[in-house]
Amino acid sequence: MKDFENKVALVTGGSRGIGRAISLELARRGATVVLSYAGNEAAATETVKLITDAGGKAKAVRFDVADSAACNQAIDEVVKEFGRLDVLVNNAGVAIDGLLMRFKDEDWQKTIDTNLKGAFALTRAVSRPMMKQRGGAIVNVSSIVGEMGNGGQSAYAASKAGLIGLTKAVARELSSRSIRVNAVTPGFITTDMTASLTPEQKEKMLTAIPLSRIGNAEEVAAAVAFLASDSASYITGEVLKVNGGMYM
Ligand code: NAP
């Protein structure tokens, strides 16, 4: 299925984990994928190679999503190079854990700036070219933690809950130009972000997941690609859970 043929997609945090899986899936379905990364050039280059080796089109760009000027520039450059931008996936994120009483202001700020402000800045920047095109799809990668909370993750939860509010507000604001805005809320997915959990923590988590297993990045990518595709043409402002039933 090449349903993204002639479409251009920007996937933030596309170098690793869920973002890599999203980049691979969109490219497999015909999109030209611009994947962004923060600093891990080797991982970004590997993702591009995986795509091009399979016959797809991709390039990697490095910028910090927490820097609004860099976000504006990145969108300008994509539109200049490819003439359009059809899909934005706000996936880049950090998880800084810590108990509330000891949580530092700078960790709060970094979390909000990366996970929430970054998505806001890129969405604002992409709104103009998408409005001109009279169409586009934006998918925000939120988290189950933004829906149900989690002790020790107050900043992360706030940033991810904020993304859901952003999704719904922008979905309403841009709907008249046929720009759809949706979110996914993954549960517990195997990536570098969850690699540091102890076997005991993982075991405990499993008891709370009705499907009795940890999810994989490809399962999130399939949901993101669906929301970004024309198959979801009447879906906007939606929050799609990809969590094995952990939160219903
Ligand atoms: P990951 O493996 O840690 O990868 C994070 C990605 O984000 C990398 O590509 C990284 O780039 C990029 N990134 C981080 N900070 C950035 C910044 N300031 N500017 C630009 N790019 C930045 O994470 P993941 O597990 O795939 O998670 C992807 C998204 O899914 C995140 O938003 C996360 O919150 C969300 N999520 C994950 C899970 C899970 O269980 N894994 C569950 C729910 C939601 P570099 O490679 O250059 O460092």
XYZ file of N, CA and C and ligand atoms in Angstrom:
792
model
N 0.855 -1.199 0.000
C 0.000 0.000 0.000
C 0.890 1.249 0.000
N 0.746 2.081 -1.029
C 1.569 3.298 -1.139
C 0.671 4.514 -0.954
N -0.066 4.560 0.158
C -1.044 5.633 0.314
C -0.427 6.978 0.706
N 0.905 7.016 0.932
C 1.568 8.287 1.224
C 2.425 8.749 0.042
N 2.225 8.127 -1.128
C 2.985 8.508 -2.323
C 2.790 10.005 -2.587
N 3.871 10.689 -2.946
C 3.865 12.137 -3.224
C 3.592 12.992 -1.985
N 3.631 12.375 -0.802
C 3.452 13.169 0.419
C 4.789 13.326 1.133
N 4.907 14.437 1.835
C 6.127 14.716 2.589
C 5.768 14.750 4.072
N 6.563 14.043 4.870
C 6.285 13.960 6.315
C 7.513 14.377 7.108
N 7.284 15.122 8.182
C 8.350 15.418 9.146
C 8.041 14.658 10.430
N 8.982 13.822 10.842
C 8.822 13.042 12.078
C 9.902 13.493 13.050
N 9.511 14.140 14.151
C 10.542 14.566 15.107
C 10.946 13.367 15.972
N 12.209 13.354 16.353
C 12.712 12.212 17.126
C 12.630 10.930 16.317
N 12.927 11.051 15.021
C 12.809 9.886 14.138
C 14.048 9.006 14.110
N 15.035 9.356 14.892
C 16.293 8.591 14.857
C 16.191 7.244 15.550
N 15.362 7.184 16.580
C 15.338 5.972 17.428
C 13.902 5.634 17.817
N 13.762 4.447 18.410
C 12.520 4.074 19.100
C 11.257 4.218 18.266
N 10.244 4.811 18.870
C 8.940 4.940 18.221
C 9.045 5.807 16.968
N 9.833 6.881 17.050
C 9.986 7.784 15.899
C 10.622 7.087 14.714
N 11.584 6.199 14.977
C 12.186 5.426 13.877
C 11.116 4.528 13.234
N 10.335 3.859 14.048
C 9.300 2.957 13.509
C 8.275 3.745 12.687
N 7.929 4.946 13.157
C 6.972 5.784 12.401
C 7.592 6.187 11.064
N 8.860 6.593 11.111
C 9.546 7.012 9.876
C 9.585 5.862 8.871
N 9.918 4.665 9.352
C 9.994 3.494 8.464
C 8.624 3.181 7.860
N 7.586 3.263 8.674
C 6.238 2.915 8.195
C 5.744 3.926 7.148
N 5.939 5.223 7.431
C 5.479 6.233 6.460
C 6.264 6.118 5.156
N 7.580 5.866 5.266
C 8.411 5.721 4.064
C 8.013 4.472 3.280
N 7.746 3.382 3.998
C 7.320 2.134 3.349
C 6.046 2.354 2.536
N 5.223 3.276 3.028
C 3.956 3.552 2.350
C 4.068 4.717 1.361
N 5.309 5.089 1.039
C 5.527 6.010 -0.080
C 5.907 7.433 0.267
N 5.849 7.806 1.556
C 6.154 9.200 1.920
C 7.647 9.496 1.783
N 7.942 10.738 1.460
C 9.309 11.241 1.631
C 9.391 11.683 3.084
N 10.318 11.103 3.839
C 10.353 11.357 5.284
C 11.566 12.197 5.669
N 11.290 13.310 6.331
C 12.356 14.087 6.960
C 12.279 13.740 8.435
N 13.331 13.121 8.943
C 13.303 12.728 10.358
C 14.289 13.579 11.129
N 13.829 14.063 12.282
C 14.702 14.936 13.066
C 15.285 14.191 14.256
N 16.385 14.733 14.746
C 17.023 14.154 15.930
C 17.692 15.275 16.713
N 18.053 14.955 17.966
C 18.648 15.976 18.830
C 20.171 15.953 18.760
N 20.767 14.765 18.752
C 22.225 14.702 18.788
C 22.790 13.367 18.357
N 21.940 12.348 18.325
C 22.420 11.001 18.013
C 22.485 10.797 16.492
N 23.559 11.328 15.932
C 23.683 11.310 14.471
C 23.771 9.883 13.917
N 24.467 9.014 14.664
C 24.632 7.631 14.187
C 23.269 6.952 14.035
N 22.405 7.156 15.031
C 21.071 6.535 14.972
C 20.255 7.121 13.828
N 20.351 8.444 13.651
C 19.591 9.101 12.574
C 20.064 8.593 11.207
N 21.385 8.479 11.054
C 21.942 8.001 9.783
C 21.498 6.564 9.521
N 21.441 5.777 10.582
C 21.023 4.377 10.431
C 19.557 4.294 9.985
N 18.725 5.161 10.553
C 17.306 5.148 10.159
C 17.164 5.525 8.687
N 17.895 6.559 8.274
C 17.846 6.970 6.858
C 18.289 5.807 5.972
N 19.347 5.100 6.394
C 19.869 3.986 5.591
C 18.829 2.849 5.505
N 18.179 2.571 6.626
C 17.151 1.523 6.619
C 16.065 1.851 5.599
N 15.713 3.135 5.539
C 14.657 3.555 4.613
C 15.143 3.500 3.163
N 16.319 4.073 2.912
C 16.790 4.136 1.514
C 17.153 2.741 0.993
N 17.696 1.895 1.872
C 18.014 0.517 1.443
C 16.753 -0.229 1.004
N 15.613 0.156 1.612
C 14.350 -0.502 1.255
C 13.665 0.198 0.082
N 14.367 1.184 -0.520
C 13.819 1.863 -1.694
C 13.025 3.118 -1.371
N 13.054 3.550 -0.111
C 12.294 4.731 0.287
C 13.124 6.002 0.218
N 12.456 7.125 0.549
C 13.125 8.428 0.475
C 13.149 9.057 1.871
N 14.354 9.442 2.311
C 14.451 10.040 3.652
C 15.683 10.900 3.777
N 15.597 11.883 4.670
C 16.789 12.617 5.081
C 16.652 12.958 6.560
N 17.789 13.175 7.197
C 17.777 13.494 8.627
C 18.182 14.947 8.835
N 17.524 15.606 9.773
C 17.896 16.983 10.125
C 18.041 17.076 11.643
N 19.066 17.823 12.050
C 19.309 17.950 13.481
C 18.836 19.312 13.981
N 17.938 19.304 14.939
C 17.607 20.545 15.649
C 16.925 20.194 16.964
N 16.992 21.160 17.877
C 16.398 20.984 19.206
C 14.952 21.470 19.146
N 13.994 20.576 19.374
C 12.582 20.990 19.277
C 12.207 22.008 20.357
N 13.023 22.105 21.391
C 12.758 23.085 22.454
C 13.109 24.510 22.027
N 13.733 24.643 20.864
C 14.166 25.946 20.354
C 13.185 26.376 19.246
N 12.319 27.339 19.561
C 11.257 27.724 18.612
C 11.813 28.231 17.290
N 12.911 28.998 17.363
C 13.498 29.536 16.121
C 13.987 28.382 15.239
N 14.567 27.369 15.868
C 15.045 26.204 15.115
C 13.866 25.447 14.496
N 12.746 25.404 15.213
C 11.541 24.733 14.679
C 11.040 25.468 13.440
N 10.971 26.813 13.527
C 10.524 27.610 12.376
C 11.422 27.359 11.174
N 12.718 27.377 11.447
C 13.689 27.196 10.362
C 13.552 25.809 9.719
N 13.351 24.806 10.564
C 13.232 23.435 10.049
C 12.036 23.311 9.107
N 10.907 23.879 9.506
C 9.708 23.808 8.652
C 9.944 24.576 7.349
N 10.533 25.780 7.463
C 10.817 26.577 6.261
C 11.677 25.786 5.286
N 12.700 25.123 5.828
C 13.638 24.402 4.956
C 12.976 23.204 4.266
N 12.118 22.501 5.012
C 11.425 21.347 4.397
C 10.532 21.834 3.253
N 9.779 22.896 3.517
C 8.849 23.394 2.487
C 9.627 23.917 1.283
N 10.752 24.579 1.557
C 11.582 25.096 0.461
C 12.136 23.948 -0.389
N 12.622 22.911 0.294
C 13.259 21.805 -0.446
C 12.252 20.928 -1.193
N 11.124 20.634 -0.534
C 10.206 19.648 -1.131
C 8.918 20.270 -1.694
N 8.726 21.572 -1.423
C 7.568 22.258 -1.992
C 6.274 22.055 -1.227
N 6.287 21.205 -0.225
C 5.065 20.947 0.545
C 5.406 20.214 1.842
N 4.439 20.144 2.736
C 4.596 19.338 3.959
C 3.203 18.846 4.344
N 2.993 17.556 4.206
C 1.644 16.992 4.378
C 1.390 16.432 5.771
N 2.464 15.920 6.383
C 2.290 15.232 7.673
C 3.351 15.719 8.660
N 2.899 16.105 9.850
C 3.837 16.417 10.944
C 3.550 15.445 12.081
N 4.580 14.722 12.513
C 4.432 13.858 13.687
C 5.316 14.411 14.797
N 4.670 14.934 15.826
C 5.399 15.458 16.982
C 5.650 14.302 17.948
N 6.811 13.671 17.757
C 7.148 12.470 18.527
C 8.291 12.697 19.510
N 9.189 13.638 19.209
C 10.377 13.818 20.069
C 9.946 14.064 21.508
N 10.627 13.415 22.429
C 10.253 13.610 23.822
C 11.333 13.122 24.767
N 11.262 13.644 25.988
C 12.150 13.163 27.046
C 11.303 12.788 28.255
N 11.805 11.825 29.014
C 11.127 11.454 30.272
C 12.137 11.638 31.396
N 11.906 12.664 32.198
C 12.773 12.881 33.360
C 11.932 12.566 34.589
N 12.288 11.486 35.257
C 11.480 11.033 36.389
C 12.040 11.562 37.706
N 11.176 11.681 38.691
C 11.634 12.116 40.012
C 10.453 12.467 40.892
N 10.629 12.245 42.158
C 9.549 12.561 43.079
C 9.358 14.076 43.170
N 8.110 14.471 43.298
C 7.712 15.881 43.295
C 8.563 16.737 44.232
N 8.743 16.273 45.469
C 9.422 17.092 46.481
C 10.850 17.446 46.108
N 11.458 16.564 45.305
C 12.874 16.800 44.960
C 13.053 17.214 43.504
N 11.942 17.439 42.813
C 12.048 17.690 41.364
C 12.545 19.116 41.097
N 13.526 19.233 40.229
C 14.171 20.542 39.998
C 13.435 21.348 38.919
N 13.457 22.673 39.099
C 12.832 23.565 38.116
C 13.376 23.321 36.719
N 14.696 23.125 36.615
C 15.283 22.976 35.263
C 14.820 21.690 34.582
N 14.541 20.647 35.388
C 14.037 19.404 34.788
C 12.586 19.573 34.342
N 11.811 20.309 35.150
C 10.442 20.647 34.751
C 10.472 21.392 33.415
N 11.329 22.438 33.346
C 11.388 23.279 32.150
C 11.819 22.487 30.926
N 12.833 21.638 31.106
C 13.317 20.856 29.960
C 12.219 19.925 29.433
N 11.485 19.333 30.368
C 10.411 18.409 29.973
C 9.316 19.145 29.203
N 8.870 20.265 29.759
C 7.791 21.025 29.113
C 8.271 21.596 27.771
N 9.491 22.121 27.752
C 10.006 22.738 26.515
C 10.147 21.707 25.396
N 10.608 20.521 25.739
C 10.819 19.494 24.706
C 9.489 18.860 24.302
N 8.735 18.382 25.268
C 7.557 17.566 24.959
C 6.347 18.392 24.526
N 6.218 19.601 25.058
C 4.999 20.381 24.798
C 5.260 21.617 23.951
N 6.235 22.435 24.375
C 6.505 23.658 23.612
C 7.005 23.320 22.210
N 7.786 22.261 22.108
C 8.304 21.850 20.799
C 7.165 21.525 19.846
N 6.209 20.752 20.322
C 5.057 20.382 19.481
C 4.250 21.627 19.114
N 4.091 22.535 20.088
C 3.370 23.784 19.829
C 4.078 24.605 18.744
N 5.393 24.766 18.898
C 6.156 25.606 17.952
C 6.114 25.022 16.538
N 6.255 23.713 16.437
C 6.243 23.083 15.107
C 4.842 23.133 14.491
N 3.833 22.958 15.322
C 2.454 23.022 14.825
C 2.142 24.431 14.325
N 2.574 25.423 15.101
C 2.384 26.822 14.673
C 3.099 27.075 13.340
N 4.326 26.580 13.241
C 5.109 26.824 12.026
C 4.520 26.112 10.807
N 3.964 24.939 11.035
C 3.457 24.153 9.901
C 2.047 24.604 9.492
N 1.395 25.362 10.354
C 0.003 25.717 10.067
C -0.106 26.562 8.793
N 0.869 27.467 8.581
C 0.786 28.333 7.391
C 0.887 27.531 6.077
N 1.969 26.736 5.899
C 2.003 25.962 4.644
C 0.843 24.983 4.510
N 0.399 24.395 5.604
C -0.729 23.454 5.493
C -2.015 24.195 5.136
N -2.184 25.418 5.682
C -3.383 26.200 5.347
C -3.374 26.570 3.867
N -2.187 26.931 3.382
C -2.066 27.260 1.949
C -2.410 26.049 1.085
N -1.950 24.860 1.535
C -2.241 23.624 0.798
C -3.698 23.189 0.946
N -4.356 23.786 1.925
C -5.724 23.397 2.300
C -5.803 21.920 2.669
N -4.828 21.495 3.464
C -4.871 20.120 3.948
C -3.594 19.734 4.648
N -3.709 18.744 5.507
C -2.535 18.241 6.212
C -2.977 17.423 7.407
N -2.037 16.693 7.943
C -2.355 15.879 9.131
C -1.227 16.030 10.146
N -1.633 16.266 11.378
C -0.669 16.393 12.476
C -1.006 15.307 13.491
N 0.010 14.561 13.903
C -0.208 13.538 14.940
C 0.771 13.792 16.084
N 0.237 13.932 17.270
C 1.060 14.169 18.457
C 1.213 12.872 19.258
N 2.448 12.570 19.623
C 2.682 11.361 20.417
C 2.670 11.764 21.899
N 1.518 11.536 22.509
C 1.337 11.824 23.930
C 1.704 10.561 24.710
N 1.005 10.254 25.768
C 1.324 9.063 26.569
C 0.147 8.704 27.464
N 0.068 7.437 27.779
C -0.914 6.970 28.769
C -0.766 7.740 30.085
N 0.472 8.171 30.356
C 0.741 8.889 31.614
C 0.044 10.257 31.622
N -0.185 10.817 30.430
C -0.924 12.074 30.335
C -2.406 11.890 30.590
N -2.882 10.645 30.495
C -4.303 10.355 30.723
C -4.568 9.906 32.153
N -3.680 9.066 32.686
C -3.985 8.485 34.003
C -3.020 8.910 35.099
N -1.956 9.690 34.733
C -0.979 10.103 35.736
C -0.074 8.947 36.134
N 1.022 9.288 36.794
C 1.920 8.254 37.311
C 2.820 8.888 38.358
N 2.870 8.305 39.519
C 3.732 8.837 40.576
C 5.174 8.910 40.100
N 5.854 9.999 40.411
C 7.250 10.154 39.999
C 7.400 10.696 38.592
N 6.273 11.053 37.962
C 6.349 11.568 36.589
C 5.480 12.821 36.415
N 5.523 13.717 37.422
C 4.609 14.866 37.369
C 4.870 15.756 36.153
N 6.128 16.056 35.856
C 6.430 16.937 34.725
C 6.077 16.239 33.410
N 6.465 14.977 33.310
C 6.181 14.213 32.088
C 4.665 14.119 31.866
N 3.933 13.803 32.929
C 2.468 13.687 32.817
C 1.848 15.015 32.408
N 2.334 16.102 33.011
C 1.788 17.426 32.679
C 2.058 17.755 31.212
N 3.266 17.443 30.737
C 3.598 17.743 29.341
C 2.721 16.921 28.392
N 2.480 15.665 28.747
C 1.719 14.781 27.854
C 0.220 15.081 27.912
N -0.278 15.489 29.086
C -1.677 15.924 29.179
C -1.845 17.226 28.402
N -0.839 18.086 28.482
C -0.869 19.336 27.713
C -0.963 19.076 26.221
N -0.286 18.046 25.762
C -0.326 17.701 24.334
C -1.738 17.326 23.893
N -2.484 16.707 24.794
C -3.867 16.328 24.451
C -4.722 17.594 24.305
N -4.537 18.551 25.210
C -5.254 19.831 25.097
C -4.878 20.561 23.824
N -3.576 20.561 23.514
C -3.092 21.207 22.289
C -3.731 20.549 21.062
N -3.766 19.234 21.064
C -4.344 18.479 19.947
C -5.789 18.910 19.690
N -6.573 18.968 20.750
C -8.006 19.253 20.580
C -8.241 20.710 20.182
N -7.466 21.640 20.779
C -7.641 23.062 20.445
C -7.273 23.317 18.988
N -6.119 22.774 18.568
C -5.671 23.028 17.201
C -6.549 22.287 16.194
N -7.061 21.125 16.587
C -7.987 20.401 15.699
C -9.193 21.280 15.373
N -9.714 21.964 16.388
C -10.857 22.864 16.155
C -10.444 24.063 15.307
N -9.271 24.631 15.631
C -8.845 25.868 14.969
C -8.541 25.671 13.486
N -7.958 24.540 13.127
C -7.509 24.342 11.741
C -8.466 23.490 10.898
N -9.592 23.106 11.497
C -10.492 22.167 10.805
C -11.070 22.739 9.510
N -11.294 24.067 9.482
C -11.927 24.653 8.287
C -11.020 24.567 7.070
N -9.726 24.329 7.292
C -8.791 24.182 6.158
C -8.457 22.706 5.916
N -9.279 21.826 6.446
C -9.083 20.371 6.263
C -7.756 19.878 6.833
N -7.311 20.527 7.884
C -6.107 20.036 8.564
C -6.583 19.261 9.788
N -6.215 17.990 9.842
C -6.646 17.141 10.955
C -5.528 17.027 11.993
N -5.924 17.031 13.256
C -4.937 16.962 14.340
C -5.391 15.903 15.336
N -4.569 14.898 15.527
C -4.912 13.798 16.437
C -3.721 13.452 17.315
N -3.979 12.611 18.301
C -2.896 12.177 19.196
C -2.981 10.668 19.408
N -1.840 10.079 19.714
C -1.834 8.697 20.209
C -1.295 8.732 21.634
N -1.778 7.802 22.437
C -1.274 7.700 23.809
C -0.754 6.275 24.034
N 0.539 6.085 23.725
C 1.108 4.749 23.934
C 1.187 4.409 25.426
N 1.098 3.105 25.668
C 1.314 2.614 27.033
C 2.783 2.297 27.216
N 3.075 1.083 27.612
C 4.445 0.671 27.901
C 5.041 0.025 26.653
N 5.989 0.737 26.025
C 6.547 0.313 24.731
C 8.060 0.084 24.883
N 8.556 -0.998 24.286
C 9.995 -1.292 24.365
C 10.796 -0.315 23.506
N 11.545 0.583 24.151
C 12.483 1.500 23.466
C 13.585 1.839 24.472
N 14.528 2.697 24.049
C 15.578 3.150 24.977
C 14.964 3.820 26.207
N 13.818 4.506 25.989
C 13.202 5.274 27.073
C 12.765 4.372 28.235
N 12.375 3.142 27.911
C 11.885 2.237 28.962
C 12.927 1.170 29.328
N 14.119 1.266 28.707
C 15.142 0.231 28.917
C 15.676 0.207 30.344
N 15.593 1.349 31.024
C 16.196 1.417 32.355
C 15.309 0.838 33.465
N 14.074 0.451 33.116
C 13.197 -0.127 34.144
C 13.756 -1.478 34.599
N 13.651 -1.742 35.889
C 14.164 -3.010 36.425
C 13.203 -4.145 36.056
N 13.699 -5.404 36.065
C 12.801 -6.531 35.778
C 11.598 -6.540 36.722
N 11.800 -6.132 37.975
C 10.678 -6.099 38.938
C 9.636 -5.060 38.502
N 10.131 -3.882 38.075
C 9.202 -2.829 37.626
C 8.418 -3.305 36.394
N 9.132 -3.997 35.489
C 8.472 -4.482 34.272
C 7.414 -5.536 34.621
N 7.787 -6.420 35.535
C 6.880 -7.491 35.960
C 5.605 -6.908 36.556
N 5.784 -5.875 37.387
C 4.648 -5.221 38.039
C 3.745 -4.554 36.983
N 4.394 -3.931 36.012
C 3.668 -3.257 34.942
C 2.807 -4.263 34.160
N 3.392 -5.448 33.903
C 2.697 -6.461 33.101
C 1.377 -6.891 33.725
N 1.346 -6.921 35.051
C 0.107 -7.345 35.717
C -1.031 -6.353 35.471
N -0.664 -5.127 35.078
C -1.699 -4.097 34.840
C -2.099 -4.004 33.370
N -1.509 -4.862 32.515
C -1.794 -4.783 31.076
C -2.648 -5.979 30.652
N -3.931 -5.752 30.306
C -4.803 -6.869 29.922
C -4.224 -7.757 28.815
N -3.515 -7.194 27.839
C -2.941 -8.037 26.784
C -1.665 -8.747 27.251
N -1.277 -8.522 28.487
C -0.184 -9.253 29.157
C 1.160 -9.210 28.445
N 1.418 -8.115 27.778
C 2.749 -7.969 27.173
C 3.052 -6.496 26.957
N 4.348 -6.239 26.784
C 4.809 -4.887 26.479
C 4.586 -4.652 24.983
N 4.269 -3.410 24.624
C 4.041 -3.112 23.210
C 5.339 -2.856 22.474
N 5.270 -2.857 21.147
C 6.476 -2.506 20.406
C 6.232 -1.262 19.541
N 7.335 -0.660 19.140
C 7.265 0.629 18.438
C 6.443 0.539 17.153
N 6.501 -0.614 16.491
C 5.763 -0.770 15.232
C 4.250 -0.680 15.469
N 3.806 -1.114 16.646
C 2.368 -1.055 16.942
C 1.902 0.394 17.135
N 2.792 1.227 17.655
C 2.467 2.658 17.768
C 2.515 3.295 16.376
N 3.538 2.903 15.607
C 3.693 3.469 14.260
C 2.462 3.195 13.393
N 1.889 2.006 13.529
C 0.707 1.660 12.725
C -0.456 2.595 13.059
N -0.607 2.924 14.336
C -1.699 3.823 14.750
C -1.440 5.248 14.263
N -0.188 5.684 14.354
C 0.164 7.037 13.886
C -0.070 7.130 12.377
N 0.377 6.121 11.638
C 0.223 6.146 10.176
C -1.260 6.155 9.794
N -2.058 5.388 10.535
C -3.511 5.399 10.273
C -4.072 6.815 10.439
N -3.751 7.460 11.558
C -4.298 8.803 11.815
C -3.792 9.826 10.795
N -2.565 9.609 10.297
C -1.992 10.545 9.317
C -2.527 10.286 7.905
N -3.143 9.134 7.708
C -3.537 8.728 6.351
C -4.955 9.181 5.993
N -5.284 9.046 4.715
C -6.627 9.402 4.259
C -7.686 8.436 4.794
N -7.260 7.276 5.300
C -8.228 6.348 5.916
C -8.875 6.985 7.149
N -8.204 8.006 7.706
C -8.739 8.688 8.901
C -9.301 10.065 8.533
N -9.798 10.178 7.287
C -10.185 11.505 6.772
C -11.307 12.188 7.563
N -12.088 11.422 8.338
C -13.170 12.048 9.123
C -12.856 12.022 10.623
N -11.567 11.868 10.944
C -11.162 11.787 12.348
C -10.266 12.968 12.682
N -10.701 13.819 13.610
C -9.842 14.891 14.105
C -10.152 15.157 15.576
N -9.135 15.587 16.315
C -9.305 15.835 17.751
C -9.383 14.547 18.554
N -8.996 13.435 17.932
C -9.128 12.127 18.588
C -7.844 11.787 19.355
N -8.013 11.020 20.413
C -6.863 10.534 21.181
C -6.952 9.008 21.163
N -6.042 8.395 20.415
C -6.098 6.944 20.206
C -5.139 6.234 21.163
N -5.711 5.414 22.028
C -4.892 4.679 23.003
C -4.209 3.491 22.323
N -2.917 3.332 22.582
C -2.179 2.169 22.062
C -1.476 1.574 23.273
N -2.249 0.874 24.116
C -1.699 0.551 25.434
C -2.007 -0.872 25.920
N -2.461 -1.731 25.013
C -2.752 -3.108 25.420
C -3.876 -3.223 26.441
N -4.666 -2.163 26.547
C -5.802 -2.183 27.472
C -5.467 -1.686 28.880
N -4.250 -1.184 29.048
C -3.798 -0.773 30.388
C -4.657 0.343 30.984
N -5.167 1.199 30.127
C -6.074 2.265 30.556
C -7.182 2.360 29.527
N -8.445 2.232 30.014
C -9.571 2.235 29.067
C -10.489 3.417 29.343
P 13.547 7.434 22.754
O 13.864 6.067 22.265
O 14.213 7.952 23.985
O 13.832 8.472 21.539
C 13.618 9.842 21.751
C 13.735 10.563 20.430
O 13.475 11.958 20.640
C 15.133 10.471 19.826
O 14.988 10.468 18.423
C 15.779 11.782 20.281
O 16.834 12.217 19.418
C 14.594 12.736 20.190
N 14.726 13.910 21.046
C 14.819 13.951 22.394
N 14.943 15.233 22.816
C 14.907 16.004 21.694
C 15.009 17.412 21.458
N 15.147 18.301 22.457
N 14.956 17.849 20.164
C 14.818 16.977 19.155
N 14.714 15.647 19.311
C 14.768 15.174 20.571
O 11.988 7.622 23.002
P 10.732 6.711 22.586
O 10.482 5.743 23.660
O 10.861 6.271 21.181
O 9.579 7.810 22.704
C 9.102 8.562 21.596
C 7.891 9.345 22.060
O 6.899 8.442 22.551
C 8.192 10.314 23.211
O 7.460 11.506 23.035
C 7.698 9.554 24.425
O 7.328 10.409 25.470
C 6.512 8.831 23.846
N 6.110 7.642 24.603
C 6.963 6.608 24.781
C 6.538 5.487 25.515
C 7.426 4.299 25.754
O 7.005 3.407 26.516
N 8.585 4.201 25.158
C 5.245 5.462 26.046
C 4.406 6.543 25.839
C 4.850 7.623 25.103
P 18.359 11.604 19.588
O 18.306 10.212 19.014
O 19.205 12.521 18.786
O 18.658 11.626 21.047
